[in-house]
CSV table of C-alpha atoms in Angstrom, one decimal:
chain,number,residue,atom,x,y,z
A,1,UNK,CA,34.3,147.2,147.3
A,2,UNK,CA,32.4,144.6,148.3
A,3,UNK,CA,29.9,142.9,145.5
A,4,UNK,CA,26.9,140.8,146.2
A,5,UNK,CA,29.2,137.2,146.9
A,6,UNK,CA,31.1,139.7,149.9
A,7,UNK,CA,27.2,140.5,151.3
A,8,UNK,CA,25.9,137.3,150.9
A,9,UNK,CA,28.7,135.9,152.4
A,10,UNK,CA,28.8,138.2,155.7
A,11,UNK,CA,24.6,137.9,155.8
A,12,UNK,CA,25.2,134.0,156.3
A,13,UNK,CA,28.2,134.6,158.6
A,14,UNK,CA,25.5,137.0,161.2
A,15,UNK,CA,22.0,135.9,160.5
A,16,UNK,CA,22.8,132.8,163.0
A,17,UNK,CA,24.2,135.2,165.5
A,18,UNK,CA,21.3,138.0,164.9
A,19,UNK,CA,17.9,136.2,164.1
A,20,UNK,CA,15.5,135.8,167.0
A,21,UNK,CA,17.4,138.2,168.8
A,22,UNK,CA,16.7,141.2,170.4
A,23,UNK,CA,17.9,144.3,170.3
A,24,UNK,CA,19.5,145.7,173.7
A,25,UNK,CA,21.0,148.7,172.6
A,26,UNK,CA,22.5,150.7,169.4
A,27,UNK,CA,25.3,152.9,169.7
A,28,UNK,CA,26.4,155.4,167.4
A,29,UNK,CA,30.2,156.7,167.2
A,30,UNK,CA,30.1,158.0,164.0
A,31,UNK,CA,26.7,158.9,162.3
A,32,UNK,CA,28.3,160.5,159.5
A,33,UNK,CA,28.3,158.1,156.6
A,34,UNK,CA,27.4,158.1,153.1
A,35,UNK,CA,23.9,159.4,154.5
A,36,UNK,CA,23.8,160.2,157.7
A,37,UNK,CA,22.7,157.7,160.5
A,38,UNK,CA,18.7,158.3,161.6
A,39,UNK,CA,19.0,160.5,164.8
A,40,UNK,CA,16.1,157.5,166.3
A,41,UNK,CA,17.7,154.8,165.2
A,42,UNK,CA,18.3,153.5,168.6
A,43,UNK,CA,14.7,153.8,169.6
A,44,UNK,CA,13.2,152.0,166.5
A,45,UNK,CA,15.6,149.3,167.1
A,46,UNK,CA,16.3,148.6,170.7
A,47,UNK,CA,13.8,146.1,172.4
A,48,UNK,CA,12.6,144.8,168.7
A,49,UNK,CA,13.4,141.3,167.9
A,50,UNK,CA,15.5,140.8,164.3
A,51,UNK,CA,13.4,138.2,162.4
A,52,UNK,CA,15.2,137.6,159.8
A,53,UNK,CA,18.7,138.9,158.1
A,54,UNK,CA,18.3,138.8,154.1
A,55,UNK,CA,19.8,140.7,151.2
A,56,UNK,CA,18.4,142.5,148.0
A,57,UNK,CA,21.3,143.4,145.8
A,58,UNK,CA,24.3,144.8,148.0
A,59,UNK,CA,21.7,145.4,150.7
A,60,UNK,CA,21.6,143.6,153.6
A,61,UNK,CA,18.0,144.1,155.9
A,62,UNK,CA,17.5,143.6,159.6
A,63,UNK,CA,14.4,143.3,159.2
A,64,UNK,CA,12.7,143.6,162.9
A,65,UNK,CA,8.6,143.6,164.0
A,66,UNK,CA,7.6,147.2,162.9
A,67,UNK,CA,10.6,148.1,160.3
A,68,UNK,CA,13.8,147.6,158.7
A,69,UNK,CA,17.8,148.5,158.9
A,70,UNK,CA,18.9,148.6,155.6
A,71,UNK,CA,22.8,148.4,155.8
A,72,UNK,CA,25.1,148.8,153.1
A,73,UNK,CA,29.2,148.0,153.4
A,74,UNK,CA,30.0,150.9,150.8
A,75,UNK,CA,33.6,150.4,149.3
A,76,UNK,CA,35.5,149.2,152.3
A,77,UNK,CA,32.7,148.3,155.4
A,78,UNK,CA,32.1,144.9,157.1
A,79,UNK,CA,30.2,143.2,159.9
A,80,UNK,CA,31.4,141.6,162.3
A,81,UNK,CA,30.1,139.2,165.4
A,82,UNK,CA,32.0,140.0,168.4
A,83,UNK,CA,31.8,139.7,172.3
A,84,UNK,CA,31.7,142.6,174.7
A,85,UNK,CA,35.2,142.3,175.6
A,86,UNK,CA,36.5,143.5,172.2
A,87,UNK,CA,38.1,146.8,172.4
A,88,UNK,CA,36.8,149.4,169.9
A,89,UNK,CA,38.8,150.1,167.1
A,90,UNK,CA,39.5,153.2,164.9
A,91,UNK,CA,36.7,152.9,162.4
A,92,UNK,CA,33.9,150.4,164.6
A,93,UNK,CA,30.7,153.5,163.8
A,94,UNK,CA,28.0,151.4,165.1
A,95,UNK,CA,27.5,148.6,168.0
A,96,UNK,CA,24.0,146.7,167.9
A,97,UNK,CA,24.2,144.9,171.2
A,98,UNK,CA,22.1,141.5,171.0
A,99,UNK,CA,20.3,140.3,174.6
A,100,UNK,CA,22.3,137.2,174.1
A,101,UNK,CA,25.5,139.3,174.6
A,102,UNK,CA,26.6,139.0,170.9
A,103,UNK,CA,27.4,142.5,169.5
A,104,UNK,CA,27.2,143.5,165.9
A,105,UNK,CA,30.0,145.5,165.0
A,106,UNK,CA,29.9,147.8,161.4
A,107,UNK,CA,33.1,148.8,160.8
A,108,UNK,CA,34.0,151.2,157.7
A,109,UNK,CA,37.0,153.0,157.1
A,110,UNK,CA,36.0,155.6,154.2
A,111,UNK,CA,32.5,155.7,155.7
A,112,UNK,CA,30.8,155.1,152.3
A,113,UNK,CA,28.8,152.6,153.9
A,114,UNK,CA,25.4,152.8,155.0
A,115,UNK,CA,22.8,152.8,158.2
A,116,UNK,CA,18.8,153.7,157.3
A,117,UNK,CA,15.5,152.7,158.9
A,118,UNK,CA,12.5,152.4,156.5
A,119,UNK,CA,9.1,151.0,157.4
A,120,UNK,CA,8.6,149.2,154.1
A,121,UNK,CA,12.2,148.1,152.6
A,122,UNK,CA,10.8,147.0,149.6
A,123,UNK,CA,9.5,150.7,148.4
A,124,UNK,CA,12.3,152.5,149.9
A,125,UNK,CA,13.8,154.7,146.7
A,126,UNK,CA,17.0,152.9,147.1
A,127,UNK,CA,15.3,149.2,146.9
A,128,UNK,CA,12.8,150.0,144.4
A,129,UNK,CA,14.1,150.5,141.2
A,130,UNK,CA,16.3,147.2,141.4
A,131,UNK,CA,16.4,144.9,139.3
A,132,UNK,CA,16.2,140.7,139.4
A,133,UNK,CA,18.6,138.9,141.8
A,134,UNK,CA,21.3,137.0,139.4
A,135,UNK,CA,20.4,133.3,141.2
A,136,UNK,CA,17.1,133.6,140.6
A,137,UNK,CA,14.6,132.4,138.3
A,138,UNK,CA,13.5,135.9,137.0
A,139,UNK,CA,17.2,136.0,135.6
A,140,UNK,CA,17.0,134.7,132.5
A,141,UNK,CA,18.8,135.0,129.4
A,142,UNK,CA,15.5,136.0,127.4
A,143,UNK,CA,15.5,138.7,129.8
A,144,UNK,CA,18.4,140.2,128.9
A,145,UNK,CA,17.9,139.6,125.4
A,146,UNK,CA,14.7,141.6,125.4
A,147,UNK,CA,16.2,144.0,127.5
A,148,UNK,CA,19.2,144.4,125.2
A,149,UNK,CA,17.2,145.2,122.0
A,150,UNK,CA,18.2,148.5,120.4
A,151,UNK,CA,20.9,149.1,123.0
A,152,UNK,CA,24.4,150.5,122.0
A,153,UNK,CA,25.7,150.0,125.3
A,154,UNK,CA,28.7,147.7,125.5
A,155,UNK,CA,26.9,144.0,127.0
A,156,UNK,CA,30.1,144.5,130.2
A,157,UNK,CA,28.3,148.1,131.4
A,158,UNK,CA,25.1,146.4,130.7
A,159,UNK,CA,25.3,143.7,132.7
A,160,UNK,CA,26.7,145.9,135.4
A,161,UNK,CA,23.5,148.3,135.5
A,162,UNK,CA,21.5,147.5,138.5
A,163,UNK,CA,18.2,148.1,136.8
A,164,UNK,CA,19.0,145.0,134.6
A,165,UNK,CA,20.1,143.0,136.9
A,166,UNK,CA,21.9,143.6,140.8
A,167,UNK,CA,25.6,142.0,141.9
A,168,UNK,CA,27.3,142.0,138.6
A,169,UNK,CA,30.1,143.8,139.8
A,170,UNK,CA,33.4,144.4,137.8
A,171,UNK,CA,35.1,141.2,139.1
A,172,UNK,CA,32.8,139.0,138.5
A,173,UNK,CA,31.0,140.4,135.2
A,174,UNK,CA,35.1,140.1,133.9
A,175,UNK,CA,34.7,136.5,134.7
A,176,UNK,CA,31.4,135.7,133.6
A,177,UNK,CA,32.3,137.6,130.3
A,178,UNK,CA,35.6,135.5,129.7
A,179,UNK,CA,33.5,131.8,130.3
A,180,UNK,CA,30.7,133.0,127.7
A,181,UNK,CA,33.5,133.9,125.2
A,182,UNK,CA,31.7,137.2,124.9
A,183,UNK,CA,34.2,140.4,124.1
A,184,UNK,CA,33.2,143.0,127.2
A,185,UNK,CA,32.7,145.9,124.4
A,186,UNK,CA,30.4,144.2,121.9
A,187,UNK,CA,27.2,146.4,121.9
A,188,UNK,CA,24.6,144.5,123.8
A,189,UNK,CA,22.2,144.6,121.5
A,190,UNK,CA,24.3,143.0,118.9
A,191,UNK,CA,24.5,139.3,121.0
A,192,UNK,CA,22.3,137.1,119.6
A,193,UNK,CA,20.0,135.1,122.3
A,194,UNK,CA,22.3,131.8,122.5
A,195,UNK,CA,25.0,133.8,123.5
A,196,UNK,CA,22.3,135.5,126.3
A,197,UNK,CA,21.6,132.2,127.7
A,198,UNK,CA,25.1,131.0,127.7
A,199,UNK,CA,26.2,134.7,129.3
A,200,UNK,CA,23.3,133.7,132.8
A,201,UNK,CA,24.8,130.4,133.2
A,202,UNK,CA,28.5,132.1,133.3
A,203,UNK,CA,27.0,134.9,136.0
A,204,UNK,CA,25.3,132.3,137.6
A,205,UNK,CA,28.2,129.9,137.9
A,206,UNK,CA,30.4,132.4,139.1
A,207,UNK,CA,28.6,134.3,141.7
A,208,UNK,CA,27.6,130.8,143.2
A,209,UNK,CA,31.4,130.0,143.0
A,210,UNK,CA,32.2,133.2,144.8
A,211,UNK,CA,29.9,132.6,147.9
A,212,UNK,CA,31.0,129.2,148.4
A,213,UNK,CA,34.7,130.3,148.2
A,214,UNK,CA,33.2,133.4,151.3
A,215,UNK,CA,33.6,136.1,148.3
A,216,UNK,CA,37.2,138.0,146.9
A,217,UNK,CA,39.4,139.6,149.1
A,218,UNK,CA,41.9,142.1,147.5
A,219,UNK,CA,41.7,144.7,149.6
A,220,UNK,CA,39.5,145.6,152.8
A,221,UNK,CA,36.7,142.7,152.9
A,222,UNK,CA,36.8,140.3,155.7
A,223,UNK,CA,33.8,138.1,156.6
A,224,UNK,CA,32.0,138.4,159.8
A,225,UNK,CA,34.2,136.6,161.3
A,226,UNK,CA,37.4,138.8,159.9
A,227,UNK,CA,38.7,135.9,157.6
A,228,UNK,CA,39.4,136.8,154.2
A,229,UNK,CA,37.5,135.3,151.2
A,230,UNK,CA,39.6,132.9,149.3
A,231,UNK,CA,37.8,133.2,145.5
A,232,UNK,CA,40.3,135.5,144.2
A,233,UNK,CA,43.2,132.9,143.9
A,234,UNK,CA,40.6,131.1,141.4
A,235,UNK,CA,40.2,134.1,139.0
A,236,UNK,CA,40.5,133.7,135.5
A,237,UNK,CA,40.9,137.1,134.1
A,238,UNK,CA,40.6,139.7,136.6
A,239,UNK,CA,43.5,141.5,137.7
A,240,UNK,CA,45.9,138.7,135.1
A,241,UNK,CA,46.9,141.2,132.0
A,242,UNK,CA,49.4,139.7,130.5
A,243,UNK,CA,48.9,136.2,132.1
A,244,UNK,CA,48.5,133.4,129.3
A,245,UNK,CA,44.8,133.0,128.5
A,246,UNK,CA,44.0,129.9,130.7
A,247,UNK,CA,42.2,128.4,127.4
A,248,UNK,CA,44.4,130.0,124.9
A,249,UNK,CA,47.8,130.7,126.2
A,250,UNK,CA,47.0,134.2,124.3
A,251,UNK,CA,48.4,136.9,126.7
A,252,UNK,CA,45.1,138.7,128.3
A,253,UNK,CA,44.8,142.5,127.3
A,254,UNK,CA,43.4,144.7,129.5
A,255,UNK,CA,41.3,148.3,128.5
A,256,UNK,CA,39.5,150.7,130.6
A,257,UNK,CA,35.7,151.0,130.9
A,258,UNK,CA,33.7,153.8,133.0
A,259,UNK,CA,37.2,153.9,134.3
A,260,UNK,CA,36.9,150.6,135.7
A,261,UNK,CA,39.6,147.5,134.9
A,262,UNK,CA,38.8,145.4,132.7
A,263,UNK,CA,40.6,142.1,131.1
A,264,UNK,CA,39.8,140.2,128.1
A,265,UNK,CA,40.9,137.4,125.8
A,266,UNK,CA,41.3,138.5,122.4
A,267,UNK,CA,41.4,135.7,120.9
A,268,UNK,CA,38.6,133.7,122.9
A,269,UNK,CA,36.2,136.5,123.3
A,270,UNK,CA,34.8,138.4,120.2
């Protein structure tokens, strides 16, 4: 699935392509994703100019004169900048074709992905409820601290909760977990505020990492320009049970959490 370093990543790759444009036409092959596609879509968008391309969590927003596309890439969706002489493939749902000739292809596979039109992004019930981005200065490790207070949930699913904060996804909260030393069941409110602070600069350091590297490809992301990102070959943890601890030489266990993967050093982490 592709976390916030995947969206980040592909909302650099098309906001060169997209911003200042406008918006010739939208077509529709497949309106039946995770919600399905507005019926108007096409005429709230077409002859608006894109302003700007940004993000909020896994969100990316086209955001045009009188409204915005919110877009999300579900488990297996990408953008993509194309010309008009690419042929169509299986899965390309929806086309937004730019005046300059550029086309803006979403592509998604298991269709989990998302196409909605809201006039005010920032109250729409999906947007809402979010919590701080992880790069920036509302993220804080007192924040989490006061947040954890009375909490019995293990610090790895509490990281992960949106409402906290948005992008830690399970690759990267593994990571960030393994450079603070922290163990990924400890109950959050057990971590004393040090460890807090030392936990935001781990996040921090590797969802910066991530973007710089265009995100982790292990399965279905490409960028928008279909290249692969290249930050899974530098993972410490994830997906390396029974690797040597890269600090250690420990072997790395691995557990399940919520059904999610999860890899640990037992000796560095406690």
């Amino acid at each position: 699935m592709p976390e916030l370093p995947e969206v980040e990543t592909t909302r650099r790759g098309v906001a060169p392509y997209c911003e200042g444009q406008t918006v010739a036409r939208v077509t529709v092959r497949n309106g039946s994703l995770r919600w399905p596609v507005p019926e108007d879509l096409a005429a709230q968008m077409e002859g608006q100019i894109i302003r700007t391309v940004d993000r909020r969590a896994k969100y990316l927003f086209l955001n045009l004169d009188h409204g915005t596309a919110i877009i999300h890439l579900g488990m297996s969706g990408s953008l993509r900048i194309i010309t008009d002489n690419t042929p169509v493939q299986k899965h390309d749902h929806i086309d937004l074709v730019l005046h300059s000739g550029v086309i803006l292809r979403f592509n998604d596979p298991r269709r989990f992905g998302c196409w909605l039109w809201s006039d005010s992004a920032a109250t729409h019930p999906l947007i809402a409820s979010l919590g701080p981005e992880p790069l920036s200065p509302e993220f804080t490790g007192r924040m989490l601290f006061r947040l954890s207070r009375s909490k019995n949930t293990p610090v790895k699913s509490f990281i992960m909760d949106s409402h906290v904060v948005v992008g830690v996804g399970n690759i990267y909260a593994n990571e960030a977990l393994f450079k603070a030393g922290i163990y990924p069941r400890r109950k959050a409110g057990r971590i004393s505020l040090d460890r807090y602070l030392r936990l935001v600069e781990s996040i921090r350091e590797t969802l910066s990492a991530a973007i710089l590297m265009g995100g982790t490809t292990l399965r279905d992301f490409v960028n928008s320009d279909g290249k692969p990102g290249y930050f899974a070959q530098s993972l410490l943890v994830y997906g390396r049970s029974g690797e040597p601890c890269p600090q250690c030489g420990t072997p790395l266990k691995e557990i399940r959490m919520s059904g999610r993967s999860t890899v640990y050093c037992g000796r560095c982490q406690r």
